Coordinates of C-alpha atoms in Angstrom, one line a residue:
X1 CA -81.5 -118.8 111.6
X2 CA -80.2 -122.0 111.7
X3 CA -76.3 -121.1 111.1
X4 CA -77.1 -118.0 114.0
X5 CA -78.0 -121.2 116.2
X6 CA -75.3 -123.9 115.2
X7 CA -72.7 -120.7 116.3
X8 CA -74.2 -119.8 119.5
X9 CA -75.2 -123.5 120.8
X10 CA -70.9 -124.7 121.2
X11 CA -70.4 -121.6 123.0
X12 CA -73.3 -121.6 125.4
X13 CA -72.4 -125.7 126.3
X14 CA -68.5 -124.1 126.7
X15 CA -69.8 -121.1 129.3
X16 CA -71.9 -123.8 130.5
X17 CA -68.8 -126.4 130.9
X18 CA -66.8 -123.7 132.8
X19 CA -69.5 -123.2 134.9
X20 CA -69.9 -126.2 136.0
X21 CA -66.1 -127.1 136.5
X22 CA -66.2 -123.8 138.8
X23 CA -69.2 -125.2 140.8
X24 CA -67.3 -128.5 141.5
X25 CA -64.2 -126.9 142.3
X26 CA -65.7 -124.4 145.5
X27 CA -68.0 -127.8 146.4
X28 CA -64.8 -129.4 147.3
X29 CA -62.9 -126.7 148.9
X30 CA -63.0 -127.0 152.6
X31 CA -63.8 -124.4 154.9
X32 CA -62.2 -123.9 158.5
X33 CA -63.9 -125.7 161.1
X34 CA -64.8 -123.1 163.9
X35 CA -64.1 -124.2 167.2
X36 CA -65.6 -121.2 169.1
X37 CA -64.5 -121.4 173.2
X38 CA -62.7 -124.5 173.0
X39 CA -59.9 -122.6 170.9
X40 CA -58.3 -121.5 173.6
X41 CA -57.8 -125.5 174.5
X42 CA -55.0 -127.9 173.7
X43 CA -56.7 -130.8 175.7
X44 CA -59.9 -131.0 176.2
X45 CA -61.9 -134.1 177.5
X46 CA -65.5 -135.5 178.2
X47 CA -64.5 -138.1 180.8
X48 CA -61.1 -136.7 182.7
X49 CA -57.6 -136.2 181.5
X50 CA -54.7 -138.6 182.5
X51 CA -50.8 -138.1 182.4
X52 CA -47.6 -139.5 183.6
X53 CA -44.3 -138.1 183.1
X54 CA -43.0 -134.8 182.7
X55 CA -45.6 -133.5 179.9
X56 CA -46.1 -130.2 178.9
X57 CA -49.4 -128.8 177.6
X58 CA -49.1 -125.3 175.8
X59 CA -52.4 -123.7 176.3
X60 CA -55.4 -124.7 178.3
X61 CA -56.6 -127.6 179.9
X62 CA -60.0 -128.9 180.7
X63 CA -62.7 -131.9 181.0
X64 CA -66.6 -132.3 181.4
X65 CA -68.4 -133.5 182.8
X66 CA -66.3 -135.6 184.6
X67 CA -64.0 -133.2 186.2
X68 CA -61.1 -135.6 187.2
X69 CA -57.4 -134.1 185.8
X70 CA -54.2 -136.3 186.7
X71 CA -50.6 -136.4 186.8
X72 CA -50.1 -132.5 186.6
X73 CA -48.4 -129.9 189.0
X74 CA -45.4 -129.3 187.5
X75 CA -41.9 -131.3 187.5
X76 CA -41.8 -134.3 187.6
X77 CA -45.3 -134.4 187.0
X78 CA -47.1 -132.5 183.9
X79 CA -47.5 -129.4 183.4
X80 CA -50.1 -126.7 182.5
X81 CA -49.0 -123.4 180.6
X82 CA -52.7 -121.9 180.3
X83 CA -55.6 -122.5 182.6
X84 CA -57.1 -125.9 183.9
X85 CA -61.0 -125.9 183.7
X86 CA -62.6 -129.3 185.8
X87 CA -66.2 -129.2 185.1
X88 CA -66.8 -125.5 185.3
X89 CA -68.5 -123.4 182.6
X90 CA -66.3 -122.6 180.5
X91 CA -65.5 -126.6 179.9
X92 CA -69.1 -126.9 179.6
X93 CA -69.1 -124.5 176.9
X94 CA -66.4 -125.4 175.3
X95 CA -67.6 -128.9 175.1
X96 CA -70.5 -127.8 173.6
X97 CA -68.7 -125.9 170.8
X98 CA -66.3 -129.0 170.0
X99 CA -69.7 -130.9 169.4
X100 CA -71.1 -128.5 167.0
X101 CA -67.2 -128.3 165.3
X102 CA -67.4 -132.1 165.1
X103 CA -70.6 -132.1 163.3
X104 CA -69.1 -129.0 160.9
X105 CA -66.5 -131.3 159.8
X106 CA -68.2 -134.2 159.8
X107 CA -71.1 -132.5 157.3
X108 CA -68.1 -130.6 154.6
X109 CA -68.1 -132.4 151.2
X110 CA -67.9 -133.7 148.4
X111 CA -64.8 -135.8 149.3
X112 CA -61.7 -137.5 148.1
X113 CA -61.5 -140.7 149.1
X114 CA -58.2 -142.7 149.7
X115 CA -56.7 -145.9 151.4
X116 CA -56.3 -146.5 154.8
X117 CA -52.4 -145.3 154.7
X118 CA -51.7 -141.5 154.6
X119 CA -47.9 -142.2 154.9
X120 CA -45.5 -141.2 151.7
X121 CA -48.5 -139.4 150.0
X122 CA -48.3 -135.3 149.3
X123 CA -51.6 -133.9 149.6
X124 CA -53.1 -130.7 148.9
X125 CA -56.0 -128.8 150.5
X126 CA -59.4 -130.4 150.5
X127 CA -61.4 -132.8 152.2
X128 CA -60.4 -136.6 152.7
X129 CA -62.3 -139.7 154.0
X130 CA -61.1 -143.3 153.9
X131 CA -62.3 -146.3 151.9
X132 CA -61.9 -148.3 155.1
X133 CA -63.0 -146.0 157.1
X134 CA -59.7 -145.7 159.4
X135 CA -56.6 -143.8 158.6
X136 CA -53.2 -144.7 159.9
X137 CA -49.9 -142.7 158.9
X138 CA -46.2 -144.7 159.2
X139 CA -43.4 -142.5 157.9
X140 CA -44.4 -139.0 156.8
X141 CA -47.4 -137.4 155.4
X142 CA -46.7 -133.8 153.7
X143 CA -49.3 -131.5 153.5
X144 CA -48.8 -128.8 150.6
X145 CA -50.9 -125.3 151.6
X146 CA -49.2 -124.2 147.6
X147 CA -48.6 -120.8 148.7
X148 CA -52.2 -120.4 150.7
X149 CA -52.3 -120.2 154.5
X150 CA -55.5 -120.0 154.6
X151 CA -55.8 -123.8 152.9
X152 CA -57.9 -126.2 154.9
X153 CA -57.4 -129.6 155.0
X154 CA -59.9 -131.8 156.9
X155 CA -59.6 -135.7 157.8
X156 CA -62.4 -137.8 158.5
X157 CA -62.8 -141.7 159.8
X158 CA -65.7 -143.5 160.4
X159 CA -63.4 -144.9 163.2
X160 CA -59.7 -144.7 164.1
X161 CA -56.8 -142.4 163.8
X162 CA -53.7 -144.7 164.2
X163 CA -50.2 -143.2 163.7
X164 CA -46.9 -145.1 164.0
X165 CA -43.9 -144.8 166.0
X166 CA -41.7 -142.0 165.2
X167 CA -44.1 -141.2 162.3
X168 CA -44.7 -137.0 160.8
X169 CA -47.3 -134.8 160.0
X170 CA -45.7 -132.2 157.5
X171 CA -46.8 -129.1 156.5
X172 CA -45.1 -127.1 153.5
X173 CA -45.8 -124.1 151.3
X174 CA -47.7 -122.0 153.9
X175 CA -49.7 -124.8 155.5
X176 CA -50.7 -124.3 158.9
X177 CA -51.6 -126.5 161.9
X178 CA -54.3 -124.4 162.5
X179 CA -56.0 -125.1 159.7
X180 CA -56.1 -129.1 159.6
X181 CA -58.6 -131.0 161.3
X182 CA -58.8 -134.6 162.1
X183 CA -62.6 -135.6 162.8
X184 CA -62.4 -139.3 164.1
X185 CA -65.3 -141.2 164.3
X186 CA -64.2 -143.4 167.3
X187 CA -60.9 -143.1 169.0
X188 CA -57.4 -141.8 168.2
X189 CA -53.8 -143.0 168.8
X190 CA -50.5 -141.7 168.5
X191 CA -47.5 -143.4 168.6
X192 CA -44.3 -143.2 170.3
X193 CA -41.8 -140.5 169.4
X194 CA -44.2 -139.3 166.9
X195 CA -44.8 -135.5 165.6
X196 CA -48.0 -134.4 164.8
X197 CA -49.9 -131.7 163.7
X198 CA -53.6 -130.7 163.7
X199 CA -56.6 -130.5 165.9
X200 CA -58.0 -134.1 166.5
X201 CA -62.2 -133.8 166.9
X202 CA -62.7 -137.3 168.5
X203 CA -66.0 -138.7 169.5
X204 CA -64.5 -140.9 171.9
X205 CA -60.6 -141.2 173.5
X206 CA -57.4 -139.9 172.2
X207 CA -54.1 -141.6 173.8
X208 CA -51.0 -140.6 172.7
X209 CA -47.9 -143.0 173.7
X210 CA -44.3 -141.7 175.2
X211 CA -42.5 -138.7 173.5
X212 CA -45.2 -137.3 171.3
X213 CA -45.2 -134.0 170.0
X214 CA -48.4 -132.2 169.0
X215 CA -48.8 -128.9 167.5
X216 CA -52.7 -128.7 167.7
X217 CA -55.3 -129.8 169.5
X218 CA -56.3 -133.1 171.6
X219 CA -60.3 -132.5 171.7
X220 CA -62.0 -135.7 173.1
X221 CA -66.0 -135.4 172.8
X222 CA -67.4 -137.9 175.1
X223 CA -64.3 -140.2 176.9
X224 CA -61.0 -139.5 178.3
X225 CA -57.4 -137.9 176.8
X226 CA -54.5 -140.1 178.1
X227 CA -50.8 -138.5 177.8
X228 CA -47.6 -140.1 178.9
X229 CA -44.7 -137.4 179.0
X230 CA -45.5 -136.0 175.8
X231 CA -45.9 -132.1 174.7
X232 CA -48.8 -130.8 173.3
X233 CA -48.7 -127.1 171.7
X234 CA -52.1 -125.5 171.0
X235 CA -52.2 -124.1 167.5
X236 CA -52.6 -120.9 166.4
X237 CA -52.7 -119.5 163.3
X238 CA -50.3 -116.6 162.0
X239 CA -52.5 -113.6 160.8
X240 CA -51.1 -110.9 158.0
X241 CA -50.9 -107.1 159.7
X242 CA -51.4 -108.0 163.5
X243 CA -47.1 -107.4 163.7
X244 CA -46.7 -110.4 165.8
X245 CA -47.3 -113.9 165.5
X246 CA -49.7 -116.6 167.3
X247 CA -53.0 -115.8 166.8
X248 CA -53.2 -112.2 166.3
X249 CA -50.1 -110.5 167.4
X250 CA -48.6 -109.5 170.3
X251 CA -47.0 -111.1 173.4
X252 CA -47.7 -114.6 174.0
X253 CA -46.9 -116.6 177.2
X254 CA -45.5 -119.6 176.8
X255 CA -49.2 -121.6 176.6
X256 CA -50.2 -119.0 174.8
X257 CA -52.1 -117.5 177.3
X258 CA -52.6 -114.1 176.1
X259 CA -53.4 -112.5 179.2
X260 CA -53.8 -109.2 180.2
X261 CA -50.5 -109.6 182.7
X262 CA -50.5 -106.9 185.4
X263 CA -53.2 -104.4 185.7
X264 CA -52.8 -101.5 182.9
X265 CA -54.4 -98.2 182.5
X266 CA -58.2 -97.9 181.9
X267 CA -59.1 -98.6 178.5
X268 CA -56.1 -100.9 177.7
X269 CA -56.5 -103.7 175.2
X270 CA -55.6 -106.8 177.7
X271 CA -54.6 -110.0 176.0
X272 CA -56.1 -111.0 172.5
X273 CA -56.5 -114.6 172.3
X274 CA -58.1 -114.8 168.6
X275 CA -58.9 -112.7 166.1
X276 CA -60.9 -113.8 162.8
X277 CA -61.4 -112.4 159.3
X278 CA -60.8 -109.0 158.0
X279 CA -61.0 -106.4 160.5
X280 CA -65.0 -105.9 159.9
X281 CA -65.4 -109.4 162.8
X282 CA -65.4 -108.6 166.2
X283 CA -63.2 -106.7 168.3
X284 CA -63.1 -107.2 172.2
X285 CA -61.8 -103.8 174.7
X286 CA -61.9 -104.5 178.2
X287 CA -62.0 -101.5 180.1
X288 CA -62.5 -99.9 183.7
X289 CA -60.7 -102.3 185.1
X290 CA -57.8 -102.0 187.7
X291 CA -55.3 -99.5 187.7
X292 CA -56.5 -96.9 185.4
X293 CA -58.1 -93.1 186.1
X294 CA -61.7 -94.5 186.6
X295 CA -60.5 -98.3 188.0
X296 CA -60.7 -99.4 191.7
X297 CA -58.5 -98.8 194.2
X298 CA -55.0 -100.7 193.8
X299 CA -53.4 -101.3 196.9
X300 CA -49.9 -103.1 197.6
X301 CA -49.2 -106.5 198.2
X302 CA -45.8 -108.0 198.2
X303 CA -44.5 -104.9 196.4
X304 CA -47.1 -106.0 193.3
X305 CA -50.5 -104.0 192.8
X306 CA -53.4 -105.4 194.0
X307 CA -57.4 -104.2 195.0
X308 CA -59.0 -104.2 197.8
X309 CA -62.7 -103.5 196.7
X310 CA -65.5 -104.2 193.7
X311 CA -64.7 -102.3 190.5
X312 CA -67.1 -102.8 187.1
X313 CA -65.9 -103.8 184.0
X314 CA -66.9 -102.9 180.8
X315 CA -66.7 -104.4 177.8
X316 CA -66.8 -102.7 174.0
X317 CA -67.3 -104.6 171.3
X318 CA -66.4 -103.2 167.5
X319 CA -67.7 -104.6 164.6
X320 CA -69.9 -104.7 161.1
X321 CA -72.1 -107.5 162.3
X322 CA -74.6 -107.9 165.1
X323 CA -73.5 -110.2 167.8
X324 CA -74.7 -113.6 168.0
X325 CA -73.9 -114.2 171.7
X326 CA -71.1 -112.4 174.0
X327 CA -70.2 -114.5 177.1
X328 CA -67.8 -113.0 180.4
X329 CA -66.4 -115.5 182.4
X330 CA -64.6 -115.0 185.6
X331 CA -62.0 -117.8 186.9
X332 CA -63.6 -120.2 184.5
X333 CA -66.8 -119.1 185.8
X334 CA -69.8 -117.7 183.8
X335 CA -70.2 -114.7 185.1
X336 CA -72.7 -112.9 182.2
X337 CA -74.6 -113.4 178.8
X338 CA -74.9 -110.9 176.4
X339 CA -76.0 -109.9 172.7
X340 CA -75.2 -106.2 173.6
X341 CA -71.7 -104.3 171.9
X342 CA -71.5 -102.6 175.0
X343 CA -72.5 -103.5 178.6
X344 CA -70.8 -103.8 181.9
X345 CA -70.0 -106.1 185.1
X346 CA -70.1 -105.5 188.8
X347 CA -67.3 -107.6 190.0
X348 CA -67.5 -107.7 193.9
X349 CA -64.0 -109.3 194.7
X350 CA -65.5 -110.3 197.9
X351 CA -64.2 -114.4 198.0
X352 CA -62.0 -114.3 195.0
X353 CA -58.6 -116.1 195.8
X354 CA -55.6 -113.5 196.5
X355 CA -53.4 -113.2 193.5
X356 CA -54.1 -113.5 189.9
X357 CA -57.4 -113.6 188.7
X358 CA -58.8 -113.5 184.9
X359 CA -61.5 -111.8 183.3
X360 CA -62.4 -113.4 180.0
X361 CA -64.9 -112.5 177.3
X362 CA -65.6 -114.3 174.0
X363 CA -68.2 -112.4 171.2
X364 CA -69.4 -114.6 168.1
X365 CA -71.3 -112.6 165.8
X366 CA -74.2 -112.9 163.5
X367 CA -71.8 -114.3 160.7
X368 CA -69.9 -116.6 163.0
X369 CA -66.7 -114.3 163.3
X370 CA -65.0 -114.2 166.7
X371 CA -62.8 -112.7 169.5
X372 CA -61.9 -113.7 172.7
X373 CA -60.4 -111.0 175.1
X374 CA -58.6 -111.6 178.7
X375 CA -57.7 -108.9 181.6
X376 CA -56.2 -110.3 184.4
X377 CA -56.1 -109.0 187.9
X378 CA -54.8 -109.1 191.8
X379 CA -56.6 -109.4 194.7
X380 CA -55.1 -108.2 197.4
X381 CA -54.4 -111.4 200.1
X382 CA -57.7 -110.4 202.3
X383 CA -60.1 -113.3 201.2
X384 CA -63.9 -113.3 202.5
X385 CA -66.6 -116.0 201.9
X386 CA -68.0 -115.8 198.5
X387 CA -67.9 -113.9 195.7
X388 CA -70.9 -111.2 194.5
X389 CA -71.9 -110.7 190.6
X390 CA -74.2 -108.6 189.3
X391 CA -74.7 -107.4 185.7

């Protein structure tokens, strides 16, 4: 009996070893830091958003509370290739889902801790903190996905992100700008000339100095986002099977904006904005709205379709999971709550501006998987007082 036991008691402490090695290695692995409506952002502020200079942002814009936005308008001001949101609902909600990403990458760990200075290093997916509790980068810091694009790679200061003048952020062997996060603990700062990559979760300001390039996000919690001719490129990431690239395929307008364009047929996709996990997440139709069989009537204006009276939208959602919440806004405006796969909205376009308008819905299921769909449409140029929504 005792020769049975001294065989079986080195291989049960080896299984047991393994085990345990296993355990330590998925502790450390970082997951993607959901950043629900504020996705669609590539600046997005608590307490306004400042340029000078010729700047170009790549996706959409937004600040609350405060609502004040500066220096853009186009050339030789800023400008905006997406949608500008100044203390509406959909910055409000979006503000409140960069709080709750901030506190999902503040909470991931165990992690690896290093020195203040990122430059020169090569590092590979996980989750990194700093001894002094700031992180500056001067020359270039490479980021190695090893062959994973799904690698995550998350930052976090108890205070300050500092990066030098003409200093890089590089990402090699499948690593992707969508999946690196930057949660700063105070404010960040960018230097001149700079490229950087990653979505910066700040608790405070982010300023970035002249000539800075950004492929990410600029996502200021409570004060202001400062930019001074600098161009900032919301990241998406590139998903297998979707035949396109961005964030799920298809057409992309230059900010990314994947709108629905001019009004299609009845039952037509519009514009996927994101699209998450296997195919069993969520999956947004918009339908019944302008132009199809069952759509309102489309009139002309300025040789462009356009309505001239209420039509309903209706929404389908597709997916393995129940749906946490699923949220329609109109214009930046909130427009309907739901839980339901499939409902619908009356959409009296009594008020709405002439021109383009945009329908936009965003579904989060029960397992935190999401999709955000847009339909835009035109109002003919007969405007009346103010618009009526029923659901």
């Amino acid at each position: 009996m005792e020769r049975v036991t001294s065989k079986i008691g080195p291989i049960s402490l080896a299984v047991a070893l393994v085990a345990a090695l296993v355990l330590a290695g998925s502790a450390r692995a970082a997951t993607s830091v959901g950043l629900g409506t504020a996705n669609s952002f590539a600046v997005l502020a608590g307490a306004g958003v400042t340029n000078s200079g010729p700047s170009v942002i790549n996706g959409d814009l937004g600040t609350s509370p405060t609502p004040a936005v500066t220096g853009f308008g186009g050339a030789p001001n800023g400008t905006v290739n997406g949608s500008i949101h100044q203390g509406d609902a959909l910055a409000g909600q979006a503000k409140d889902d960069l709080t709750t990403a901030y506190n999902d990458a503040a909470g991931q760990g165990p992690v690896n801790t290093l020195a203040t200075e990122l430059g020169g290093q090569t590092l590979t997916p996980g989750i990194y903190d700093s001894e002094s509790g700031t992180f500056g980068i001067t020359g270039t810091l490479t980021l190695d996905a090893q062959g994973n694009p799904d690698a995550v790679f998350i930052f976090k200061t108890a205070s300050t992100l500092i990066s030098a003048s003409a200093s890089q952020v590089s990402m090699i062997n499948g690593a992707q700008p969508c999946h690196l996060f930057w949660q700063v603990g105070s404010s960040a700062t960018l230097g001149t000339n700079s490229a950087f990559a990653g979505s910066i979760l700040a608790l405070e300001s982010i300023e970035l100095n002249s000539g800075v390039t950004v492929i990410g996000r600029l996502l200021a919690r409570n004060a202001s986002v400062t930019l001074i001719n600098d161009t900032v490129t919301r990241a998406d990431c590139a998903v297998a099977g979707t035949g396109g690239g961005g964030d799920g395929g298809g057409e992309t307008a230059p900010g990314g904006d994947r709108s629905g364009g001019e009004p299609g047929g009845d039952g037509a996709r519009g514009g996927r904005e994101r699209r998450r996990g296997n195919g069993a997440g969520p999956d947004v139709r918009i339908v019944g709205v302008p132009g199809g069989p069952r759509g309102p009537r489309v009139g002309q204006g300025r040789g462009r379709p356009c309505i001239e009276a209420g039509f309903r939208a209706r929404f389908r959602i597709r997916g393995s999971a129940r749906m946490r919440r699923v949220t329609v806004f109109l214009d930046g405006k909130l427009i309907k709550r739901s839980t339901r796969k499939q409902f619908s909205v009356w959409v009296s376009v009594i008020g709405l501006r002439a021109g383009r308008n945009t329908i936009r819905v965003v579904a989060v299921d029960r397992r935190g998987r999401r999709d955000v769909a847009s339909r835009s449409f035109r109002r003919c140029a007969r405007a009346a007082p103010s618009p009526d929504f029923t659901g």
